[in-house]
Amino acid sequence: MSSPEIRIAVLVSGSGSNAEVIIRYFKDHPRIKVALLLSNNPQAYALERARRLEVPARAFSREDFKEEGAVLQWLKEDKITHIVLAGFLWLIPRYLITAYPDRIINIHPALLPKFGGKGMYGAKVHEAVKAAGETETGITIHLVNEHYDEGRTLFQGRCKVEDNHSPLEIAACVQKLEHEHYPRVIERWTTGEM
Ligand code: GAR
């Protein structure tokens, strides 16, 4: 008997470079399909990327993201099995975690539990790493629960931070790690290898 199809929805708030790498990685995958990209930000460049890559994409509002709203309905209609957060800013509400228990994954651009929590997003994280004089940073890929950046860690990757590194240089190293590892971790996680 063949295994059931894994259907991923990617949630994004901004540029979507990770979303693009993920979409490309699974393009001809035998079991895993990126079926939908959703954004809370109608201006997100990620929506444009998805359209170019021929992945159905939609923006949603706060209202749509409530329990009785459109988002859960779209996920169900599309038979989404797993949710991937790729630079998504809003807290995931409890009803969604209940609907997708251990089926929501996130990437954070630092070595959690350091530099995580509400408001720790994108460039702010790298500026905080620099200001704290850290000698290393990296990425954390983790399951999502109802608190920001607190679910079980699946993977961490590391970047060295030298004294003369700027937050932009730190960001470049972190982004490289993200693009290299996130699709592969998603593949292993969705197929039950981790
Ligand atoms: C990524 O660096 C991701 O780790 C981060 O947002 C960026 C999105 O970049 N996520 C967080 O900070 C979550 N707290 P992208 O839109 O180019 O993929």
mmCIF file with all atom_site columns, C-alpha atoms and ligand atoms in Angstrom:
data_model
loop_
_atom_site.group_PDB
_atom_site.id
_atom_site.type_symbol
_atom_site.label_atom_id
_atom_site.label_alt_id
_atom_site.label_comp_id
_atom_site.label_asym_id
_atom_site.label_entity_id
_atom_site.label_seq_id
_atom_site.pdbx_PDB_ins_code
_atom_site.Cartn_x
_atom_site.Cartn_y
_atom_site.Cartn_z
_atom_site.occupancy
_atom_site.B_iso_or_equiv
_atom_site.pdbx_formal_charge
_atom_site.auth_seq_id
_atom_site.auth_comp_id
_atom_site.auth_asym_id
_atom_site.auth_atom_id
_atom_site.pdbx_PDB_model_num
ATOM   1   C CA . MET A 1 1   ? 0.000   0.000  0.000  1.00 0.00 ? 1   MET A CA 1
ATOM   2   C CA . SER A 1 2   ? 1.444   3.428  -0.867 1.00 0.00 ? 2   SER A CA 1
ATOM   3   C CA . SER A 1 3   ? 1.846   6.024  1.905  1.00 0.00 ? 3   SER A CA 1
ATOM   4   C CA . PRO A 1 4   ? -0.676  8.865  1.989  1.00 0.00 ? 4   PRO A CA 1
ATOM   5   C CA . GLU A 1 5   ? 0.331   12.178 0.462  1.00 0.00 ? 5   GLU A CA 1
ATOM   6   C CA . ILE A 1 6   ? 1.829   14.792 2.787  1.00 0.00 ? 6   ILE A CA 1
ATOM   7   C CA . ARG A 1 7   ? 0.310   18.187 2.029  1.00 0.00 ? 7   ARG A CA 1
ATOM   8   C CA . ILE A 1 8   ? 2.068   21.221 3.456  1.00 0.00 ? 8   ILE A CA 1
ATOM   9   C CA . ALA A 1 9   ? 0.784   24.753 4.011  1.00 0.00 ? 9   ALA A CA 1
ATOM   10  C CA . VAL A 1 10  ? 3.485   27.397 4.492  1.00 0.00 ? 10  VAL A CA 1
ATOM   11  C CA . LEU A 1 11  ? 2.614   30.455 6.616  1.00 0.00 ? 11  LEU A CA 1
ATOM   12  C CA . VAL A 1 12  ? 4.674   33.600 6.059  1.00 0.00 ? 12  VAL A CA 1
ATOM   13  C CA . SER A 1 13  ? 4.663   37.294 6.955  1.00 0.00 ? 13  SER A CA 1
ATOM   14  C CA . GLY A 1 14  ? 7.431   38.740 4.805  1.00 0.00 ? 14  GLY A CA 1
ATOM   15  C CA . SER A 1 15  ? 9.918   38.123 2.051  1.00 0.00 ? 15  SER A CA 1
ATOM   16  C CA . GLY A 1 16  ? 9.543   34.363 1.901  1.00 0.00 ? 16  GLY A CA 1
ATOM   17  C CA . SER A 1 17  ? 13.055  33.307 0.906  1.00 0.00 ? 17  SER A CA 1
ATOM   18  C CA . ASN A 1 18  ? 12.652  30.171 3.042  1.00 0.00 ? 18  ASN A CA 1
ATOM   19  C CA . ALA A 1 19  ? 9.217   29.513 1.564  1.00 0.00 ? 19  ALA A CA 1
ATOM   20  C CA . GLU A 1 20  ? 10.715  29.678 -1.917 1.00 0.00 ? 20  GLU A CA 1
ATOM   21  C CA . VAL A 1 21  ? 13.541  27.267 -1.074 1.00 0.00 ? 21  VAL A CA 1
ATOM   22  C CA . ILE A 1 22  ? 10.994  24.862 0.445  1.00 0.00 ? 22  ILE A CA 1
ATOM   23  C CA . ILE A 1 23  ? 8.673   25.054 -2.571 1.00 0.00 ? 23  ILE A CA 1
ATOM   24  C CA . ARG A 1 24  ? 11.559  24.374 -4.955 1.00 0.00 ? 24  ARG A CA 1
ATOM   25  C CA . TYR A 1 25  ? 12.905  21.499 -2.848 1.00 0.00 ? 25  TYR A CA 1
ATOM   26  C CA . PHE A 1 26  ? 9.589   19.612 -2.883 1.00 0.00 ? 26  PHE A CA 1
ATOM   27  C CA . LYS A 1 27  ? 8.641   20.445 -6.490 1.00 0.00 ? 27  LYS A CA 1
ATOM   28  C CA . ASP A 1 28  ? 8.970   16.905 -7.830 1.00 0.00 ? 28  ASP A CA 1
ATOM   29  C CA . HIS A 1 29  ? 8.862   15.053 -4.539 1.00 0.00 ? 29  HIS A CA 1
ATOM   30  C CA . PRO A 1 30  ? 7.039   11.704 -4.706 1.00 0.00 ? 30  PRO A CA 1
ATOM   31  C CA . ARG A 1 31  ? 5.176   12.114 -1.395 1.00 0.00 ? 31  ARG A CA 1
ATOM   32  C CA . ILE A 1 32  ? 5.356   15.710 -0.218 1.00 0.00 ? 32  ILE A CA 1
ATOM   33  C CA . LYS A 1 33  ? 3.602   18.645 -1.821 1.00 0.00 ? 33  LYS A CA 1
ATOM   34  C CA . VAL A 1 34  ? 3.566   22.318 -0.849 1.00 0.00 ? 34  VAL A CA 1
ATOM   35  C CA . ALA A 1 35  ? -0.128  22.780 -1.529 1.00 0.00 ? 35  ALA A CA 1
ATOM   36  C CA . LEU A 1 36  ? -0.763  26.262 -0.149 1.00 0.00 ? 36  LEU A CA 1
ATOM   37  C CA . LEU A 1 37  ? 0.984   29.440 0.969  1.00 0.00 ? 37  LEU A CA 1
ATOM   38  C CA . LEU A 1 38  ? -0.831  31.750 3.371  1.00 0.00 ? 38  LEU A CA 1
ATOM   39  C CA . SER A 1 39  ? 0.183   35.192 4.573  1.00 0.00 ? 39  SER A CA 1
ATOM   40  C CA . ASN A 1 40  ? -1.196  37.541 7.209  1.00 0.00 ? 40  ASN A CA 1
ATOM   41  C CA . ASN A 1 41  ? 0.390   40.356 5.189  1.00 0.00 ? 41  ASN A CA 1
ATOM   42  C CA . PRO A 1 42  ? -1.229  41.117 1.830  1.00 0.00 ? 42  PRO A CA 1
ATOM   43  C CA . GLN A 1 43  ? 1.969   42.996 0.804  1.00 0.00 ? 43  GLN A CA 1
ATOM   44  C CA . ALA A 1 44  ? 4.280   40.062 1.602  1.00 0.00 ? 44  ALA A CA 1
ATOM   45  C CA . TYR A 1 45  ? 6.694   39.366 -1.244 1.00 0.00 ? 45  TYR A CA 1
ATOM   46  C CA . ALA A 1 46  ? 6.216   35.684 -0.401 1.00 0.00 ? 46  ALA A CA 1
ATOM   47  C CA . LEU A 1 47  ? 2.790   35.815 -2.100 1.00 0.00 ? 47  LEU A CA 1
ATOM   48  C CA . GLU A 1 48  ? 4.437   36.934 -5.325 1.00 0.00 ? 48  GLU A CA 1
ATOM   49  C CA . ARG A 1 49  ? 7.055   34.179 -5.063 1.00 0.00 ? 49  ARG A CA 1
ATOM   50  C CA . ALA A 1 50  ? 4.345   31.544 -4.579 1.00 0.00 ? 50  ALA A CA 1
ATOM   51  C CA . ARG A 1 51  ? 2.368   32.749 -7.582 1.00 0.00 ? 51  ARG A CA 1
ATOM   52  C CA . ARG A 1 52  ? 5.481   32.627 -9.764 1.00 0.00 ? 52  ARG A CA 1
ATOM   53  C CA . LEU A 1 53  ? 6.163   29.091 -8.549 1.00 0.00 ? 53  LEU A CA 1
ATOM   54  C CA . GLU A 1 54  ? 2.522   28.137 -9.189 1.00 0.00 ? 54  GLU A CA 1
ATOM   55  C CA . VAL A 1 55  ? 1.607   27.417 -5.605 1.00 0.00 ? 55  VAL A CA 1
ATOM   56  C CA . PRO A 1 56  ? -1.875  28.628 -4.571 1.00 0.00 ? 56  PRO A CA 1
ATOM   57  C CA . ALA A 1 57  ? -1.417  31.658 -2.313 1.00 0.00 ? 57  ALA A CA 1
ATOM   58  C CA . ARG A 1 58  ? -3.790  33.748 -0.227 1.00 0.00 ? 58  ARG A CA 1
ATOM   59  C CA . ALA A 1 59  ? -3.620  36.565 2.282  1.00 0.00 ? 59  ALA A CA 1
ATOM   60  C CA . PHE A 1 60  ? -5.733  36.451 5.425  1.00 0.00 ? 60  PHE A CA 1
ATOM   61  C CA . SER A 1 61  ? -6.927  38.882 8.106  1.00 0.00 ? 61  SER A CA 1
ATOM   62  C CA . ARG A 1 62  ? -7.096  38.669 11.927 1.00 0.00 ? 62  ARG A CA 1
ATOM   63  C CA . GLU A 1 63  ? -10.755 37.721 11.509 1.00 0.00 ? 63  GLU A CA 1
ATOM   64  C CA . ASP A 1 64  ? -9.859  34.880 9.123  1.00 0.00 ? 64  ASP A CA 1
ATOM   65  C CA . PHE A 1 65  ? -7.348  33.583 11.697 1.00 0.00 ? 65  PHE A CA 1
ATOM   66  C CA . LYS A 1 66  ? -9.956  33.176 14.471 1.00 0.00 ? 66  LYS A CA 1
ATOM   67  C CA . GLU A 1 67  ? -11.309 29.743 15.312 1.00 0.00 ? 67  GLU A CA 1
ATOM   68  C CA . GLU A 1 68  ? -14.430 30.079 13.175 1.00 0.00 ? 68  GLU A CA 1
ATOM   69  C CA . GLY A 1 69  ? -12.558 31.955 10.445 1.00 0.00 ? 69  GLY A CA 1
ATOM   70  C CA . ALA A 1 70  ? -11.556 31.050 6.920  1.00 0.00 ? 70  ALA A CA 1
ATOM   71  C CA . VAL A 1 71  ? -8.022  29.806 7.576  1.00 0.00 ? 71  VAL A CA 1
ATOM   72  C CA . LEU A 1 72  ? -8.915  26.511 9.253  1.00 0.00 ? 72  LEU A CA 1
ATOM   73  C CA . GLN A 1 73  ? -11.558 25.921 6.597  1.00 0.00 ? 73  GLN A CA 1
ATOM   74  C CA . TRP A 1 74  ? -9.012  26.434 3.786  1.00 0.00 ? 74  TRP A CA 1
ATOM   75  C CA . LEU A 1 75  ? -6.569  24.066 5.487  1.00 0.00 ? 75  LEU A CA 1
ATOM   76  C CA . LYS A 1 76  ? -9.253  21.389 5.798  1.00 0.00 ? 76  LYS A CA 1
ATOM   77  C CA . GLU A 1 77  ? -10.596 21.843 2.277  1.00 0.00 ? 77  GLU A CA 1
ATOM   78  C CA . ASP A 1 78  ? -7.088  21.509 0.924  1.00 0.00 ? 78  ASP A CA 1
ATOM   79  C CA . LYS A 1 79  ? -6.443  18.382 3.035  1.00 0.00 ? 79  LYS A CA 1
ATOM   80  C CA . ILE A 1 80  ? -3.366  19.997 4.583  1.00 0.00 ? 80  ILE A CA 1
ATOM   81  C CA . THR A 1 81  ? -1.539  17.526 6.834  1.00 0.00 ? 81  THR A CA 1
ATOM   82  C CA . HIS A 1 82  ? 1.352   19.707 8.092  1.00 0.00 ? 82  HIS A CA 1
ATOM   83  C CA . ILE A 1 83  ? 1.927   23.437 8.653  1.00 0.00 ? 83  ILE A CA 1
ATOM   84  C CA . VAL A 1 84  ? 5.330   25.058 8.142  1.00 0.00 ? 84  VAL A CA 1
ATOM   85  C CA . LEU A 1 85  ? 6.014   28.523 9.601  1.00 0.00 ? 85  LEU A CA 1
ATOM   86  C CA . ALA A 1 86  ? 8.636   30.400 7.603  1.00 0.00 ? 86  ALA A CA 1
ATOM   87  C CA . GLY A 1 87  ? 9.039   33.895 9.032  1.00 0.00 ? 87  GLY A CA 1
ATOM   88  C CA . PHE A 1 88  ? 5.479   34.041 10.398 1.00 0.00 ? 88  PHE A CA 1
ATOM   89  C CA . LEU A 1 89  ? 4.917   36.724 13.043 1.00 0.00 ? 89  LEU A CA 1
ATOM   90  C CA . TRP A 1 90  ? 1.604   35.951 14.706 1.00 0.00 ? 90  TRP A CA 1
ATOM   91  C CA . LEU A 1 91  ? 1.207   33.584 17.632 1.00 0.00 ? 91  LEU A CA 1
ATOM   92  C CA . ILE A 1 92  ? -0.413  30.295 16.598 1.00 0.00 ? 92  ILE A CA 1
ATOM   93  C CA . PRO A 1 93  ? -3.791  30.060 18.355 1.00 0.00 ? 93  PRO A CA 1
ATOM   94  C CA . ARG A 1 94  ? -4.701  27.062 20.477 1.00 0.00 ? 94  ARG A CA 1
ATOM   95  C CA . TYR A 1 95  ? -7.441  25.781 18.139 1.00 0.00 ? 95  TYR A CA 1
ATOM   96  C CA . LEU A 1 96  ? -4.870  25.385 15.356 1.00 0.00 ? 96  LEU A CA 1
ATOM   97  C CA . ILE A 1 97  ? -2.464  23.493 17.614 1.00 0.00 ? 97  ILE A CA 1
ATOM   98  C CA . THR A 1 98  ? -5.349  21.231 18.617 1.00 0.00 ? 98  THR A CA 1
ATOM   99  C CA . ALA A 1 99  ? -6.247  20.687 14.959 1.00 0.00 ? 99  ALA A CA 1
ATOM   100 C CA . TYR A 1 100 ? -2.578  19.979 14.070 1.00 0.00 ? 100 TYR A CA 1
ATOM   101 C CA . PRO A 1 101 ? -0.973  18.414 17.165 1.00 0.00 ? 101 PRO A CA 1
ATOM   102 C CA . ASP A 1 102 ? 2.811   18.121 16.614 1.00 0.00 ? 102 ASP A CA 1
ATOM   103 C CA . ARG A 1 103 ? 2.111   18.925 12.974 1.00 0.00 ? 103 ARG A CA 1
ATOM   104 C CA . ILE A 1 104 ? 3.296   22.561 13.036 1.00 0.00 ? 104 ILE A CA 1
ATOM   105 C CA . ILE A 1 105 ? 6.984   23.411 12.690 1.00 0.00 ? 105 ILE A CA 1
ATOM   106 C CA . ASN A 1 106 ? 8.880   26.714 12.944 1.00 0.00 ? 106 ASN A CA 1
ATOM   107 C CA . ILE A 1 107 ? 12.338  28.027 12.209 1.00 0.00 ? 107 ILE A CA 1
ATOM   108 C CA . HIS A 1 108 ? 13.953  30.626 14.458 1.00 0.00 ? 108 HIS A CA 1
ATOM   109 C CA . PRO A 1 109 ? 17.127  32.536 13.499 1.00 0.00 ? 109 PRO A CA 1
ATOM   110 C CA . ALA A 1 110 ? 19.028  31.941 16.764 1.00 0.00 ? 110 ALA A CA 1
ATOM   111 C CA . LEU A 1 111 ? 19.989  29.186 19.157 1.00 0.00 ? 111 LEU A CA 1
ATOM   112 C CA . LEU A 1 112 ? 16.866  28.902 21.315 1.00 0.00 ? 112 LEU A CA 1
ATOM   113 C CA . PRO A 1 113 ? 16.190  29.308 24.200 1.00 0.00 ? 113 PRO A CA 1
ATOM   114 C CA . LYS A 1 114 ? 18.460  32.323 23.650 1.00 0.00 ? 114 LYS A CA 1
ATOM   115 C CA . PHE A 1 115 ? 17.050  35.302 21.734 1.00 0.00 ? 115 PHE A CA 1
ATOM   116 C CA . GLY A 1 116 ? 13.527  33.945 21.400 1.00 0.00 ? 116 GLY A CA 1
ATOM   117 C CA . GLY A 1 117 ? 10.070  35.078 22.448 1.00 0.00 ? 117 GLY A CA 1
ATOM   118 C CA . LYS A 1 118 ? 7.562   37.688 21.356 1.00 0.00 ? 118 LYS A CA 1
ATOM   119 C CA . GLY A 1 119 ? 9.003   40.430 19.148 1.00 0.00 ? 119 GLY A CA 1
ATOM   120 C CA . MET A 1 120 ? 12.214  38.497 18.450 1.00 0.00 ? 120 MET A CA 1
ATOM   121 C CA . TYR A 1 121 ? 12.068  38.395 14.702 1.00 0.00 ? 121 TYR A CA 1
ATOM   122 C CA . GLY A 1 122 ? 14.438  38.732 11.765 1.00 0.00 ? 122 GLY A CA 1
ATOM   123 C CA . ALA A 1 123 ? 17.043  41.510 12.054 1.00 0.00 ? 123 ALA A CA 1
ATOM   124 C CA . LYS A 1 124 ? 16.170  42.233 15.709 1.00 0.00 ? 124 LYS A CA 1
ATOM   125 C CA . VAL A 1 125 ? 17.483  38.819 16.658 1.00 0.00 ? 125 VAL A CA 1
ATOM   126 C CA . HIS A 1 126 ? 20.855  39.357 14.956 1.00 0.00 ? 126 HIS A CA 1
ATOM   127 C CA . GLU A 1 127 ? 21.211  42.840 16.480 1.00 0.00 ? 127 GLU A CA 1
ATOM   128 C CA . ALA A 1 128 ? 20.549  41.362 19.935 1.00 0.00 ? 128 ALA A CA 1
ATOM   129 C CA . VAL A 1 129 ? 23.112  38.592 19.325 1.00 0.00 ? 129 VAL A CA 1
ATOM   130 C CA . LYS A 1 130 ? 25.700  41.210 18.338 1.00 0.00 ? 130 LYS A CA 1
ATOM   131 C CA . ALA A 1 131 ? 24.880  43.490 21.284 1.00 0.00 ? 131 ALA A CA 1
ATOM   132 C CA . ALA A 1 132 ? 25.227  40.574 23.709 1.00 0.00 ? 132 ALA A CA 1
ATOM   133 C CA . GLY A 1 133 ? 28.718  39.792 22.390 1.00 0.00 ? 133 GLY A CA 1
ATOM   134 C CA . GLU A 1 134 ? 27.857  36.183 21.555 1.00 0.00 ? 134 GLU A CA 1
ATOM   135 C CA . THR A 1 135 ? 30.579  34.086 19.930 1.00 0.00 ? 135 THR A CA 1
ATOM   136 C CA . GLU A 1 136 ? 28.111  31.852 18.136 1.00 0.00 ? 136 GLU A CA 1
ATOM   137 C CA . THR A 1 137 ? 24.539  31.896 16.876 1.00 0.00 ? 137 THR A CA 1
ATOM   138 C CA . GLY A 1 138 ? 22.552  29.798 14.448 1.00 0.00 ? 138 GLY A CA 1
ATOM   139 C CA . ILE A 1 139 ? 19.139  28.346 13.721 1.00 0.00 ? 139 ILE A CA 1
ATOM   140 C CA . THR A 1 140 ? 16.601  26.343 15.674 1.00 0.00 ? 140 THR A CA 1
ATOM   141 C CA . ILE A 1 141 ? 13.919  24.259 14.000 1.00 0.00 ? 141 ILE A CA 1
ATOM   142 C CA . HIS A 1 142 ? 11.242  23.272 16.485 1.00 0.00 ? 142 HIS A CA 1
ATOM   143 C CA . LEU A 1 143 ? 7.684   22.075 16.927 1.00 0.00 ? 143 LEU A CA 1
ATOM   144 C CA . VAL A 1 144 ? 5.154   24.769 17.725 1.00 0.00 ? 144 VAL A CA 1
ATOM   145 C CA . ASN A 1 145 ? 3.085   25.001 20.890 1.00 0.00 ? 145 ASN A CA 1
ATOM   146 C CA . GLU A 1 146 ? 0.981   27.893 22.183 1.00 0.00 ? 146 GLU A CA 1
ATOM   147 C CA . HIS A 1 147 ? 4.001   29.888 23.419 1.00 0.00 ? 147 HIS A CA 1
ATOM   148 C CA . TYR A 1 148 ? 6.439   31.723 21.168 1.00 0.00 ? 148 TYR A CA 1
ATOM   149 C CA . ASP A 1 149 ? 9.560   29.656 20.394 1.00 0.00 ? 149 ASP A CA 1
ATOM   150 C CA . GLU A 1 150 ? 9.022   26.979 23.064 1.00 0.00 ? 150 GLU A CA 1
ATOM   151 C CA . GLY A 1 151 ? 8.157   23.682 21.355 1.00 0.00 ? 151 GLY A CA 1
ATOM   152 C CA . ARG A 1 152 ? 10.475  20.664 21.169 1.00 0.00 ? 152 ARG A CA 1
ATOM   153 C CA . THR A 1 153 ? 13.692  21.309 19.241 1.00 0.00 ? 153 THR A CA 1
ATOM   154 C CA . LEU A 1 154 ? 14.252  19.080 16.212 1.00 0.00 ? 154 LEU A CA 1
ATOM   155 C CA . PHE A 1 155 ? 17.444  20.607 14.865 1.00 0.00 ? 155 PHE A CA 1
ATOM   156 C CA . GLN A 1 156 ? 20.023  23.318 15.600 1.00 0.00 ? 156 GLN A CA 1
ATOM   157 C CA . GLY A 1 157 ? 22.761  24.570 13.292 1.00 0.00 ? 157 GLY A CA 1
ATOM   158 C CA . ARG A 1 158 ? 25.582  26.943 14.269 1.00 0.00 ? 158 ARG A CA 1
ATOM   159 C CA . CYS A 1 159 ? 27.421  30.017 12.917 1.00 0.00 ? 159 CYS A CA 1
ATOM   160 C CA . LYS A 1 160 ? 30.566  31.461 14.454 1.00 0.00 ? 160 LYS A CA 1
ATOM   161 C CA . VAL A 1 161 ? 30.315  35.160 15.362 1.00 0.00 ? 161 VAL A CA 1
ATOM   162 C CA . GLU A 1 162 ? 33.594  37.088 15.216 1.00 0.00 ? 162 GLU A CA 1
ATOM   163 C CA . ASP A 1 163 ? 34.113  40.463 16.939 1.00 0.00 ? 163 ASP A CA 1
ATOM   164 C CA . ASN A 1 164 ? 34.126  42.298 13.608 1.00 0.00 ? 164 ASN A CA 1
ATOM   165 C CA . HIS A 1 165 ? 30.920  40.685 12.270 1.00 0.00 ? 165 HIS A CA 1
ATOM   166 C CA . SER A 1 166 ? 28.007  43.061 11.688 1.00 0.00 ? 166 SER A CA 1
ATOM   167 C CA . PRO A 1 167 ? 24.365  42.030 12.257 1.00 0.00 ? 167 PRO A CA 1
ATOM   168 C CA . LEU A 1 168 ? 24.066  41.842 8.453  1.00 0.00 ? 168 LEU A CA 1
ATOM   169 C CA . GLU A 1 169 ? 26.943  39.395 8.212  1.00 0.00 ? 169 GLU A CA 1
ATOM   170 C CA . ILE A 1 170 ? 25.424  37.335 11.011 1.00 0.00 ? 170 ILE A CA 1
ATOM   171 C CA . ALA A 1 171 ? 22.095  37.352 9.128  1.00 0.00 ? 171 ALA A CA 1
ATOM   172 C CA . ALA A 1 172 ? 23.777  36.098 5.957  1.00 0.00 ? 172 ALA A CA 1
ATOM   173 C CA . CYS A 1 173 ? 25.369  33.162 7.767  1.00 0.00 ? 173 CYS A CA 1
ATOM   174 C CA . VAL A 1 174 ? 22.082  32.294 9.477  1.00 0.00 ? 174 VAL A CA 1
ATOM   175 C CA . GLN A 1 175 ? 20.085  32.519 6.254  1.00 0.00 ? 175 GLN A CA 1
ATOM   176 C CA . LYS A 1 176 ? 22.498  30.180 4.501  1.00 0.00 ? 176 LYS A CA 1
ATOM   177 C CA . LEU A 1 177 ? 21.977  27.608 7.272  1.00 0.00 ? 177 LEU A CA 1
ATOM   178 C CA . GLU A 1 178 ? 18.198  28.046 7.073  1.00 0.00 ? 178 GLU A CA 1
ATOM   179 C CA . HIS A 1 179 ? 18.061  27.423 3.343  1.00 0.00 ? 179 HIS A CA 1
ATOM   180 C CA . GLU A 1 180 ? 20.376  24.459 3.622  1.00 0.00 ? 180 GLU A CA 1
ATOM   181 C CA . HIS A 1 181 ? 18.592  22.673 6.463  1.00 0.00 ? 181 HIS A CA 1
ATOM   182 C CA . TYR A 1 182 ? 14.917  23.655 6.693  1.00 0.00 ? 182 TYR A CA 1
ATOM   183 C CA . PRO A 1 183 ? 13.653  21.690 3.651  1.00 0.00 ? 183 PRO A CA 1
ATOM   184 C CA . ARG A 1 184 ? 15.568  18.554 4.674  1.00 0.00 ? 184 ARG A CA 1
ATOM   185 C CA . VAL A 1 185 ? 14.356  18.717 8.273  1.00 0.00 ? 185 VAL A CA 1
ATOM   186 C CA . ILE A 1 186 ? 10.775  19.197 7.007  1.00 0.00 ? 186 ILE A CA 1
ATOM   187 C CA . GLU A 1 187 ? 11.192  16.124 4.825  1.00 0.00 ? 187 GLU A CA 1
ATOM   188 C CA . ARG A 1 188 ? 12.446  13.968 7.704  1.00 0.00 ? 188 ARG A CA 1
ATOM   189 C CA . TRP A 1 189 ? 9.842   15.309 10.135 1.00 0.00 ? 189 TRP A CA 1
ATOM   190 C CA . THR A 1 190 ? 6.830   14.866 7.858  1.00 0.00 ? 190 THR A CA 1
ATOM   191 C CA . THR A 1 191 ? 7.872   11.330 6.916  1.00 0.00 ? 191 THR A CA 1
ATOM   192 C CA . GLY A 1 192 ? 8.280   10.375 10.577 1.00 0.00 ? 192 GLY A CA 1
ATOM   193 C CA . GLU A 1 193 ? 12.082  10.099 10.580 1.00 0.00 ? 193 GLU A CA 1
ATOM   194 C CA . MET A 1 194 ? 12.407  12.578 13.437 1.00 0.00 ? 194 MET A CA 1
HETATM 195 C C1 . GAR B 2 .   ? 13.903  33.844 8.853  1.00 0.00 ? 1   GAR B C1 1
HETATM 196 O O1 . GAR B 2 .   ? 15.217  34.203 9.224  1.00 0.00 ? 1   GAR B O1 1
HETATM 197 C C2 . GAR B 2 .   ? 13.228  33.124 9.993  1.00 0.00 ? 1   GAR B C2 1
HETATM 198 O O2 . GAR B 2 .   ? 14.106  32.342 10.757 1.00 0.00 ? 1   GAR B O2 1
HETATM 199 C C3 . GAR B 2 .   ? 12.719  34.279 10.796 1.00 0.00 ? 1   GAR B C3 1
HETATM 200 O O3 . GAR B 2 .   ? 12.217  35.176 9.836  1.00 0.00 ? 1   GAR B O3 1
HETATM 201 C C4 . GAR B 2 .   ? 13.045  35.095 8.676  1.00 0.00 ? 1   GAR B C4 1
HETATM 202 C C5 . GAR B 2 .   ? 12.154  35.028 7.461  1.00 0.00 ? 1   GAR B C5 1
HETATM 203 O O4 . GAR B 2 .   ? 12.910  35.172 6.305  1.00 0.00 ? 1   GAR B O4 1
HETATM 204 N N1 . GAR B 2 .   ? 11.718  33.893 11.735 1.00 0.00 ? 1   GAR B N1 1
HETATM 205 C C6 . GAR B 2 .   ? 11.606  34.441 12.939 1.00 0.00 ? 1   GAR B C6 1
HETATM 206 O O5 . GAR B 2 .   ? 12.334  35.338 13.306 1.00 0.00 ? 1   GAR B O5 1
HETATM 207 C C7 . GAR B 2 .   ? 10.509  33.849 13.807 1.00 0.00 ? 1   GAR B C7 1
HETATM 208 N N2 . GAR B 2 .   ? 10.602  34.354 15.156 1.00 0.00 ? 1   GAR B N2 1
HETATM 209 P P1 . GAR B 2 .   ? 12.295  34.844 4.871  1.00 0.00 ? 1   GAR B P1 1
HETATM 210 O O6 . GAR B 2 .   ? 10.956  35.562 4.792  1.00 0.00 ? 1   GAR B O6 1
HETATM 211 O O7 . GAR B 2 .   ? 13.278  35.388 3.903  1.00 0.00 ? 1   GAR B O7 1
HETATM 212 O O8 . GAR B 2 .   ? 12.136  33.355 4.784  1.00 0.00 ? 1   GAR B O8 1
#
